[in-house]
Structure formats: C-alpha cells, structure tokens
PDB file of N, CA and C in Angstrom:
ATOM      1  N   UNK A   1     -13.774  -4.963 -27.868  1.00 59.00           N
ATOM      2  CA  UNK A   1     -13.846  -3.645 -28.420  1.00 59.00           C
ATOM      3  C   UNK A   1     -14.107  -3.410 -26.597  1.00 59.00           C
ATOM      4  N   UNK A   2     -13.114  -2.293 -26.102  1.00 68.00           N
ATOM      5  CA  UNK A   2     -12.850  -1.911 -24.531  1.00 68.00           C
ATOM      6  C   UNK A   2     -14.162  -0.681 -24.234  1.00 68.00           C
ATOM      7  N   UNK A   3     -14.598  -0.793 -23.367  1.00 76.00           N
ATOM      8  CA  UNK A   3     -16.165   0.095 -23.475  1.00 76.00           C
ATOM      9  C   UNK A   3     -14.878   1.722 -23.273  1.00 76.00           C
ATOM     10  N   UNK A   4     -13.974   1.588 -22.891  1.00 76.00           N
ATOM     11  CA  UNK A   4     -13.166   3.181 -22.252  1.00 76.00           C
ATOM     12  C   UNK A   4     -12.140   2.988 -23.276  1.00 76.00           C
ATOM     13  N   UNK A   5     -11.663   4.519 -23.530  1.00 81.00           N
ATOM     14  CA  UNK A   5     -10.799   4.336 -24.698  1.00 81.00           C
ATOM     15  C   UNK A   5      -9.662   4.600 -23.577  1.00 81.00           C
ATOM     16  N   UNK A   6      -8.296   3.878 -23.917  1.00 85.00           N
ATOM     17  CA  UNK A   6      -6.885   4.376 -23.116  1.00 85.00           C
ATOM     18  C   UNK A   6      -6.544   5.581 -23.544  1.00 85.00           C
ATOM     19  N   UNK A   7      -5.822   6.073 -22.343  1.00 86.00           N
ATOM     20  CA  UNK A   7      -5.423   7.538 -22.198  1.00 86.00           C
ATOM     21  C   UNK A   7      -4.052   7.376 -22.152  1.00 86.00           C
ATOM     22  N   UNK A   8      -2.751   8.115 -23.030  1.00 85.00           N
ATOM     23  CA  UNK A   8      -1.771   7.823 -21.914  1.00 85.00           C
ATOM     24  C   UNK A   8      -1.260   8.947 -21.047  1.00 85.00           C
ATOM     25  N   UNK A   9      -1.472   8.502 -20.004  1.00 84.00           N
ATOM     26  CA  UNK A   9      -1.066   9.119 -19.085  1.00 84.00           C
ATOM     27  C   UNK A   9       0.148  10.322 -19.021  1.00 84.00           C
ATOM     28  N   UNK A  10       1.042  10.464 -20.012  1.00 82.00           N
ATOM     29  CA  UNK A  10       1.955  11.354 -20.449  1.00 82.00           C
ATOM     30  C   UNK A  10       1.411  12.431 -21.232  1.00 82.00           C
ATOM     31  N   UNK A  11      -0.133  12.195 -21.576  1.00 85.00           N
ATOM     32  CA  UNK A  11      -0.449  13.344 -21.950  1.00 85.00           C
ATOM     33  C   UNK A  11      -1.771  14.338 -21.639  1.00 85.00           C
ATOM     34  N   UNK A  12      -1.819  13.729 -19.849  1.00 87.00           N
ATOM     35  CA  UNK A  12      -2.216  14.095 -19.152  1.00 87.00           C
ATOM     36  C   UNK A  12      -1.761  14.949 -18.148  1.00 87.00           C
ATOM     37  N   UNK A  13      -0.591  14.696 -17.797  1.00 89.00           N
ATOM     38  CA  UNK A  13       0.589  15.134 -16.887  1.00 89.00           C
ATOM     39  C   UNK A  13       1.630  15.778 -17.501  1.00 89.00           C
ATOM     40  N   UNK A  14       2.354  16.922 -17.141  1.00 89.00           N
ATOM     41  CA  UNK A  14       3.188  17.110 -17.596  1.00 89.00           C
ATOM     42  C   UNK A  14       5.018  16.553 -17.406  1.00 89.00           C
ATOM     43  N   UNK A  15       5.848  16.833 -17.962  1.00 89.00           N
ATOM     44  CA  UNK A  15       6.957  15.736 -17.466  1.00 89.00           C
ATOM     45  C   UNK A  15       7.511  15.781 -16.311  1.00 89.00           C
ATOM     46  N   UNK A  16       7.248  17.378 -15.410  1.00 91.00           N
ATOM     47  CA  UNK A  16       7.633  16.900 -14.223  1.00 91.00           C
ATOM     48  C   UNK A  16       6.488  16.446 -12.889  1.00 91.00           C
ATOM     49  N   UNK A  17       5.640  16.685 -13.481  1.00 90.00           N
ATOM     50  CA  UNK A  17       4.396  15.778 -12.537  1.00 90.00           C
ATOM     51  C   UNK A  17       4.616  14.104 -12.878  1.00 90.00           C
ATOM     52  N   UNK A  18       4.731  13.587 -14.004  1.00 88.00           N
ATOM     53  CA  UNK A  18       5.117  11.968 -14.372  1.00 88.00           C
ATOM     54  C   UNK A  18       5.719  11.882 -13.945  1.00 88.00           C
ATOM     55  N   UNK A  19       6.948  12.719 -13.556  1.00 88.00           N
ATOM     56  CA  UNK A  19       8.410  11.983 -12.909  1.00 88.00           C
ATOM     57  C   UNK A  19       8.425  11.712 -11.383  1.00 88.00           C
ATOM     58  N   UNK A  20       7.861  12.879 -10.701  1.00 86.00           N
ATOM     59  CA  UNK A  20       7.349  12.981  -9.465  1.00 86.00           C
ATOM     60  C   UNK A  20       6.222  12.048  -9.168  1.00 86.00           C
ATOM     61  N   UNK A  21       5.476  11.431 -10.177  1.00 83.00           N
ATOM     62  CA  UNK A  21       4.141  10.416  -9.676  1.00 83.00           C
ATOM     63  C   UNK A  21       5.044   9.001 -10.203  1.00 83.00           C
ATOM     64  N   UNK A  22       6.043   8.625 -10.875  1.00 82.00           N
ATOM     65  CA  UNK A  22       6.800   7.257 -10.441  1.00 82.00           C
ATOM     66  C   UNK A  22       7.933   7.301 -10.609  1.00 82.00           C
ATOM     67  N   UNK A  23       8.423   8.180  -9.574  1.00 82.00           N
ATOM     68  CA  UNK A  23      10.131   8.274  -8.555  1.00 82.00           C
ATOM     69  C   UNK A  23       9.331   6.941  -7.660  1.00 82.00           C
ATOM     70  N   UNK A  24      10.739   6.275  -7.250  1.00 82.00           N
ATOM     71  CA  UNK A  24      10.620   5.462  -6.376  1.00 82.00           C
ATOM     72  C   UNK A  24      10.936   5.951  -5.255  1.00 82.00           C
ATOM     73  N   UNK A  25      10.123   6.009  -3.757  1.00 81.00           N
ATOM     74  CA  UNK A  25      10.853   6.400  -2.768  1.00 81.00           C
ATOM     75  C   UNK A  25      11.411   5.110  -1.652  1.00 81.00           C
ATOM     76  N   UNK A  26      12.515   4.711  -1.334  1.00 80.00           N
ATOM     77  CA  UNK A  26      12.912   3.823  -0.193  1.00 80.00           C
ATOM     78  C   UNK A  26      12.316   4.209   0.521  1.00 80.00           C
ATOM     79  N   UNK A  27      12.431   5.338   1.344  1.00 88.00           N
ATOM     80  CA  UNK A  27      11.612   5.511   2.577  1.00 88.00           C
ATOM     81  C   UNK A  27       9.821   5.218   2.838  1.00 88.00           C
ATOM     82  N   UNK A  28       9.255   5.484   1.718  1.00 88.00           N
ATOM     83  CA  UNK A  28       8.042   5.338   1.643  1.00 88.00           C
ATOM     84  C   UNK A  28       7.820   3.985   1.501  1.00 88.00           C
ATOM     85  N   UNK A  29       8.052   3.369   1.028  1.00 86.00           N
ATOM     86  CA  UNK A  29       8.031   1.814   0.900  1.00 86.00           C
ATOM     87  C   UNK A  29       8.018   1.024   2.417  1.00 86.00           C
ATOM     88  N   UNK A  30       9.272   1.454   2.979  1.00 88.00           N
ATOM     89  CA  UNK A  30       9.581   0.665   3.863  1.00 88.00           C
ATOM     90  C   UNK A  30       8.559   1.126   4.901  1.00 88.00           C
ATOM     91  N   UNK A  31       7.921   2.618   5.171  1.00 93.00           N
ATOM     92  CA  UNK A  31       6.885   3.043   5.852  1.00 93.00           C
ATOM     93  C   UNK A  31       5.773   2.414   5.822  1.00 93.00           C
ATOM     94  N   UNK A  32       5.270   2.200   4.092  1.00 92.00           N
ATOM     95  CA  UNK A  32       4.054   1.605   4.166  1.00 92.00           C
ATOM     96  C   UNK A  32       3.742   0.102   4.745  1.00 92.00           C
ATOM     97  N   UNK A  33       4.767  -0.303   4.569  1.00 93.00           N
ATOM     98  CA  UNK A  33       5.223  -1.924   5.411  1.00 93.00           C
ATOM     99  C   UNK A  33       4.970  -1.787   6.579  1.00 93.00           C
ATOM    100  N   UNK A  34       6.026  -0.744   7.235  1.00 96.00           N
ATOM    101  CA  UNK A  34       5.648  -0.820   8.799  1.00 96.00           C
ATOM    102  C   UNK A  34       4.304  -0.152   9.562  1.00 96.00           C
ATOM    103  N   UNK A  35       4.078   0.523   8.300  1.00 97.00           N
ATOM    104  CA  UNK A  35       2.083   1.268   8.918  1.00 97.00           C
ATOM    105  C   UNK A  35       1.395  -0.015   8.906  1.00 97.00           C
ATOM    106  N   UNK A  36       1.719  -0.851   7.615  1.00 97.00           N
ATOM    107  CA  UNK A  36       0.790  -1.813   7.765  1.00 97.00           C
ATOM    108  C   UNK A  36       0.353  -2.951   8.949  1.00 97.00           C
ATOM    109  N   UNK A  37       1.865  -3.073   9.120  1.00 97.00           N
ATOM    110  CA  UNK A  37       1.952  -4.322  10.232  1.00 97.00           C
ATOM    111  C   UNK A  37       1.414  -3.499  11.838  1.00 97.00           C
ATOM    112  N   UNK A  38       1.852  -2.155  11.705  1.00 98.00           N
ATOM    113  CA  UNK A  38       1.892  -1.700  12.765  1.00 98.00           C
ATOM    114  C   UNK A  38      -0.118  -1.179  12.855  1.00 98.00           C
ATOM    115  N   UNK A  39      -1.005  -1.131  12.143  1.00 98.00           N
ATOM    116  CA  UNK A  39      -2.363  -1.152  12.195  1.00 98.00           C
ATOM    117  C   UNK A  39      -2.556  -2.731  12.534  1.00 98.00           C
ATOM    118  N   UNK A  40      -1.943  -3.359  11.932  1.00 98.00           N
ATOM    119  CA  UNK A  40      -2.404  -4.898  12.155  1.00 98.00           C
ATOM    120  C   UNK A  40      -2.330  -5.451  13.704  1.00 98.00           C
ATOM    121  N   UNK A  41      -0.977  -5.003  14.549  1.00 98.00           N
ATOM    122  CA  UNK A  41      -0.528  -4.745  15.822  1.00 98.00           C
ATOM    123  C   UNK A  41      -1.690  -4.340  16.643  1.00 98.00           C
ATOM    124  N   UNK A  42      -2.199  -2.709  16.382  1.00 97.00           N
ATOM    125  CA  UNK A  42      -3.357  -2.236  16.891  1.00 97.00           C
ATOM    126  C   UNK A  42      -4.390  -2.754  16.927  1.00 97.00           C
ATOM    127  N   UNK A  43      -5.080  -3.394  15.520  1.00 97.00           N
ATOM    128  CA  UNK A  43      -6.176  -4.014  15.890  1.00 97.00           C
ATOM    129  C   UNK A  43      -6.210  -5.372  16.907  1.00 97.00           C
ATOM    130  N   UNK A  44      -5.213  -5.975  16.712  1.00 97.00           N
ATOM    131  CA  UNK A  44      -5.139  -6.939  18.164  1.00 97.00           C
ATOM    132  C   UNK A  44      -5.343  -6.702  19.284  1.00 97.00           C
ATOM    133  N   UNK A  45      -4.670  -5.273  19.543  1.00 97.00           N
ATOM    134  CA  UNK A  45      -4.190  -5.059  20.734  1.00 97.00           C
ATOM    135  C   UNK A  45      -5.810  -4.450  20.989  1.00 97.00           C
ATOM    136  N   UNK A  46      -6.159  -4.060  20.466  1.00 96.00           N
ATOM    137  CA  UNK A  46      -7.742  -3.506  20.782  1.00 96.00           C
ATOM    138  C   UNK A  46      -8.540  -4.711  20.987  1.00 96.00           C
ATOM    139  N   UNK A  47      -8.854  -5.406  20.320  1.00 96.00           N
ATOM    140  CA  UNK A  47      -9.341  -6.757  20.689  1.00 96.00           C
ATOM    141  C   UNK A  47      -8.871  -7.422  22.080  1.00 96.00           C
ATOM    142  N   UNK A  48      -7.428  -7.648  22.387  1.00 96.00           N
ATOM    143  CA  UNK A  48      -7.092  -7.960  23.691  1.00 96.00           C
ATOM    144  C   UNK A  48      -7.574  -6.954  24.605  1.00 96.00           C
ATOM    145  N   UNK A  49      -7.656  -5.728  24.309  1.00 97.00           N
ATOM    146  CA  UNK A  49      -8.020  -4.985  25.590  1.00 97.00           C
ATOM    147  C   UNK A  49      -9.490  -4.714  25.895  1.00 97.00           C
ATOM    148  N   UNK A  50      -9.980  -4.476  24.622  1.00 95.00           N
ATOM    149  CA  UNK A  50     -11.435  -4.537  24.859  1.00 95.00           C
ATOM    150  C   UNK A  50     -12.266  -5.796  24.354  1.00 95.00           C
ATOM    151  N   UNK A  51     -12.143  -7.166  24.658  1.00 95.00           N
ATOM    152  CA  UNK A  51     -12.962  -8.402  24.016  1.00 95.00           C
ATOM    153  C   UNK A  51     -14.145  -8.218  23.789  1.00 95.00           C
ATOM    154  N   UNK A  52     -15.278  -7.741  22.785  1.00 95.00           N
ATOM    155  CA  UNK A  52     -16.528  -7.648  22.567  1.00 95.00           C
ATOM    156  C   UNK A  52     -16.828  -7.781  21.378  1.00 95.00           C
ATOM    157  N   UNK A  53     -18.124  -8.447  20.652  1.00 96.00           N
ATOM    158  CA  UNK A  53     -18.402  -8.627  19.343  1.00 96.00           C
ATOM    159  C   UNK A  53     -18.100  -7.213  18.667  1.00 96.00           C
ATOM    160  N   UNK A  54     -18.214  -6.435  18.947  1.00 96.00           N
ATOM    161  CA  UNK A  54     -18.004  -5.093  18.132  1.00 96.00           C
ATOM    162  C   UNK A  54     -16.137  -4.648  17.673  1.00 96.00           C
ATOM    163  N   UNK A  55     -15.768  -4.802  18.754  1.00 96.00           N
ATOM    164  CA  UNK A  55     -14.136  -4.930  18.353  1.00 96.00           C
ATOM    165  C   UNK A  55     -13.580  -5.850  17.257  1.00 96.00           C
ATOM    166  N   UNK A  56     -14.180  -7.241  17.777  1.00 97.00           N
ATOM    167  CA  UNK A  56     -13.658  -8.126  16.984  1.00 97.00           C
ATOM    168  C   UNK A  56     -14.269  -7.970  15.391  1.00 97.00           C
ATOM    169  N   UNK A  57     -15.487  -7.245  15.422  1.00 97.00           N
ATOM    170  CA  UNK A  57     -15.843  -7.110  13.910  1.00 97.00           C
ATOM    171  C   UNK A  57     -14.786  -6.028  13.461  1.00 97.00           C
ATOM    172  N   UNK A  58     -14.512  -5.063  14.046  1.00 96.00           N
ATOM    173  CA  UNK A  58     -13.328  -3.716  13.396  1.00 96.00           C
ATOM    174  C   UNK A  58     -12.014  -4.438  13.347  1.00 96.00           C
ATOM    175  N   UNK A  59     -11.783  -5.529  14.209  1.00 97.00           N
ATOM    176  CA  UNK A  59     -10.692  -5.617  14.265  1.00 97.00           C
ATOM    177  C   UNK A  59     -10.369  -6.829  12.865  1.00 97.00           C
ATOM    178  N   UNK A  60     -11.551  -7.706  12.814  1.00 97.00           N
ATOM    179  CA  UNK A  60     -11.438  -8.682  11.347  1.00 97.00           C
ATOM    180  C   UNK A  60     -11.327  -7.756  10.254  1.00 97.00           C
ATOM    181  N   UNK A  61     -12.203  -6.829  10.323  1.00 97.00           N
ATOM    182  CA  UNK A  61     -12.310  -5.586   8.991  1.00 97.00           C
ATOM    183  C   UNK A  61     -11.140  -5.082   8.737  1.00 97.00           C
ATOM    184  N   UNK A  62     -10.260  -4.458   9.610  1.00 97.00           N
ATOM    185  CA  UNK A  62      -8.677  -3.947   9.767  1.00 97.00           C
ATOM    186  C   UNK A  62      -7.831  -4.663   9.516  1.00 97.00           C
ATOM    187  N   UNK A  63      -7.848  -6.139   9.855  1.00 97.00           N
ATOM    188  CA  UNK A  63      -6.949  -6.979   9.298  1.00 97.00           C
ATOM    189  C   UNK A  63      -7.088  -7.374   7.922  1.00 97.00           C
ATOM    190  N   UNK A  64      -7.919  -7.634   7.596  1.00 97.00           N
ATOM    191  CA  UNK A  64      -8.432  -8.172   6.323  1.00 97.00           C
ATOM    192  C   UNK A  64      -7.995  -7.093   5.159  1.00 97.00           C
ATOM    193  N   UNK A  65      -8.275  -5.912   5.485  1.00 97.00           N
ATOM    194  CA  UNK A  65      -7.897  -4.792   4.840  1.00 97.00           C
ATOM    195  C   UNK A  65      -6.480  -4.518   4.591  1.00 97.00           C
ATOM    196  N   UNK A  66      -5.669  -4.615   6.039  1.00 97.00           N
ATOM    197  CA  UNK A  66      -4.519  -4.636   5.571  1.00 97.00           C
ATOM    198  C   UNK A  66      -3.912  -5.652   5.065  1.00 97.00           C
ATOM    199  N   UNK A  67      -4.045  -7.076   5.213  1.00 97.00           N
ATOM    200  CA  UNK A  67      -3.710  -8.219   4.271  1.00 97.00           C
ATOM    201  C   UNK A  67      -3.496  -7.687   2.784  1.00 97.00           C
ATOM    202  N   UNK A  68      -4.585  -7.375   2.658  1.00 97.00           N
ATOM    203  CA  UNK A  68      -4.619  -7.104   0.886  1.00 97.00           C
ATOM    204  C   UNK A  68      -3.770  -5.973   0.993  1.00 97.00           C
ATOM    205  N   UNK A  69      -3.624  -5.084   1.523  1.00 96.00           N
ATOM    206  CA  UNK A  69      -2.690  -3.924   1.615  1.00 96.00           C
ATOM    207  C   UNK A  69      -1.531  -4.269   1.431  1.00 96.00           C
ATOM    208  N   UNK A  70      -0.659  -5.477   2.552  1.00 96.00           N
ATOM    209  CA  UNK A  70       0.412  -6.044   2.406  1.00 96.00           C
ATOM    210  C   UNK A  70       0.371  -7.003   1.029  1.00 96.00           C
ATOM    211  N   UNK A  71      -0.760  -7.566   0.569  1.00 96.00           N
ATOM    212  CA  UNK A  71      -0.371  -8.230  -0.937  1.00 96.00           C
ATOM    213  C   UNK A  71      -0.357  -7.309  -2.257  1.00 96.00           C
ATOM    214  N   UNK A  72      -0.856  -6.014  -1.967  1.00 94.00           N
ATOM    215  CA  UNK A  72      -0.491  -5.397  -2.974  1.00 94.00           C
ATOM    216  C   UNK A  72       1.146  -5.126  -2.866  1.00 94.00           C
ATOM    217  N   UNK A  73       1.270  -4.844  -1.737  1.00 92.00           N
ATOM    218  CA  UNK A  73       2.875  -4.191  -1.530  1.00 92.00           C
ATOM    219  C   UNK A  73       3.604  -5.414  -2.128  1.00 92.00           C
ATOM    220  N   UNK A  74       3.533  -6.510  -1.937  1.00 92.00           N
ATOM    221  CA  UNK A  74       4.443  -7.486  -2.402  1.00 92.00           C
ATOM    222  C   UNK A  74       4.384  -7.688  -3.524  1.00 92.00           C
ATOM    223  N   UNK A  75       3.205  -7.151  -4.470  1.00 92.00           N
ATOM    224  CA  UNK A  75       3.046  -7.388  -6.079  1.00 92.00           C
ATOM    225  C   UNK A  75       4.445  -6.157  -6.294  1.00 92.00           C
ATOM    226  N   UNK A  76       3.989  -5.172  -5.751  1.00 88.00           N
ATOM    227  CA  UNK A  76       4.843  -3.870  -6.450  1.00 88.00           C
ATOM    228  C   UNK A  76       6.151  -4.312  -6.053  1.00 88.00           C
ATOM    229  N   UNK A  77       6.595  -5.099  -5.004  1.00 87.00           N
ATOM    230  CA  UNK A  77       7.974  -5.315  -4.759  1.00 87.00           C
ATOM    231  C   UNK A  77       8.571  -6.238  -5.857  1.00 87.00           C
ATOM    232  N   UNK A  78       7.784  -7.381  -6.180  1.00 87.00           N
ATOM    233  CA  UNK A  78       8.212  -7.994  -7.001  1.00 87.00           C
ATOM    234  C   UNK A  78       8.216  -7.375  -8.649  1.00 87.00           C
ATOM    235  N   UNK A  79       8.081  -6.271  -8.627  1.00 86.00           N
ATOM    236  CA  UNK A  79       8.096  -5.779 -10.177  1.00 86.00           C
ATOM    237  C   UNK A  79       9.035  -4.853  -9.541  1.00 86.00           C
ATOM    238  N   UNK A  80       9.756  -4.667  -8.905  1.00 83.00           N
ATOM    239  CA  UNK A  80      10.640  -3.685  -8.395  1.00 83.00           C
ATOM    240  C   UNK A  80      10.401  -1.971  -8.222  1.00 83.00           C
ATOM    241  N   UNK A  81       8.853  -1.863  -7.559  1.00 82.00           N
ATOM    242  CA  UNK A  81       8.588  -0.912  -7.537  1.00 82.00           C
ATOM    243  C   UNK A  81       8.363  -0.473  -6.576  1.00 82.00           C
ATOM    244  N   UNK A  82       8.663  -1.407  -5.337  1.00 81.00           N
ATOM    245  CA  UNK A  82       8.665  -0.629  -3.506  1.00 81.00           C
ATOM    246  C   UNK A  82       9.913   0.023  -3.130  1.00 81.00           C
ATOM    247  N   UNK A  83      10.796  -0.444  -3.774  1.00 79.00           N
ATOM    248  CA  UNK A  83      12.028   0.139  -3.406  1.00 79.00           C
ATOM    249  C   UNK A  83      13.290   0.091  -4.138  1.00 79.00           C
ATOM    250  N   UNK A  84      14.188   1.061  -4.122  1.00 78.00           N
ATOM    251  CA  UNK A  84      15.137   2.039  -5.585  1.00 78.00           C
ATOM    252  C   UNK A  84      16.162   0.752  -5.388  1.00 78.00           C
ATOM    253  N   UNK A  85      16.221   0.128  -4.104  1.00 77.00           N
ATOM    254  CA  UNK A  85      17.346  -0.700  -4.257  1.00 77.00           C
ATOM    255  C   UNK A  85      16.941  -2.334  -4.591  1.00 77.00           C
ATOM    256  N   UNK A  86      17.146  -2.808  -6.049  1.00 76.00           N
ATOM    257  CA  UNK A  86      16.601  -4.152  -6.742  1.00 76.00           C
ATOM    258  C   UNK A  86      16.969  -5.117  -5.646  1.00 76.00           C
ATOM    259  N   UNK A  87      17.931  -5.318  -4.889  1.00 77.00           N
ATOM    260  CA  UNK A  87      18.025  -6.457  -3.723  1.00 77.00           C
ATOM    261  C   UNK A  87      16.974  -6.137  -2.598  1.00 77.00           C
ATOM    262  N   UNK A  88      16.613  -5.581  -2.203  1.00 74.00           N
ATOM    263  CA  UNK A  88      15.385  -4.968  -1.228  1.00 74.00           C
ATOM    264  C   UNK A  88      14.358  -5.512  -1.276  1.00 74.00           C
ATOM    265  N   UNK A  89      14.134  -5.120  -2.995  1.00 71.00           N
ATOM    266  CA  UNK A  89      12.704  -5.606  -3.424  1.00 71.00           C
ATOM    267  C   UNK A  89      12.525  -7.194  -3.415  1.00 71.00           C
TER     268      UNK A  89
END
C-alpha cells in the first residue's frame, strides 16, 4: 500500500499549462547538453589554472553532478523526450 496517494497531474494543471509543461523543445535539449559539457570544461579549466585541494574538490563535485545530469538527459533521449526529431534522440 503506497504511503502517498497518486494525483493525476491533469487535475492540477489546466490544459494550456499541461501542454506547455509537456511540450518538447529541440533547442532546449541541445542547449542542456551543451551547458553540461561547458560546465565540465569550466571545472577542468579551474583546476588547470589554480591547482589546489579546494579547486580539486569543487571540480570533482561539479563534474560528478554534470555526469549525473548527462545520464538523465541520455535517459530522456532514450524515451524520445529530449528532441522533437526522433532521429536526433
């Protein structure tokens, strides 16, 4: 027995709000992937320019978080939700 009852999201959102929430944006998906890789590159550049234990800690944390983000984006692409063109997904 679930601890929380399931709520239909269409009962919370109006049809227009639900459409805007579930609509795929080709540019947003591509920009999310580019942002993740750009953040990883910036973290590596930070350690390259100022090598010390604090920057290493920051870079490891940031790179790990962005790897998780890229894995989530990969999962979305596998389900066809990252890009409106199925071939690009």
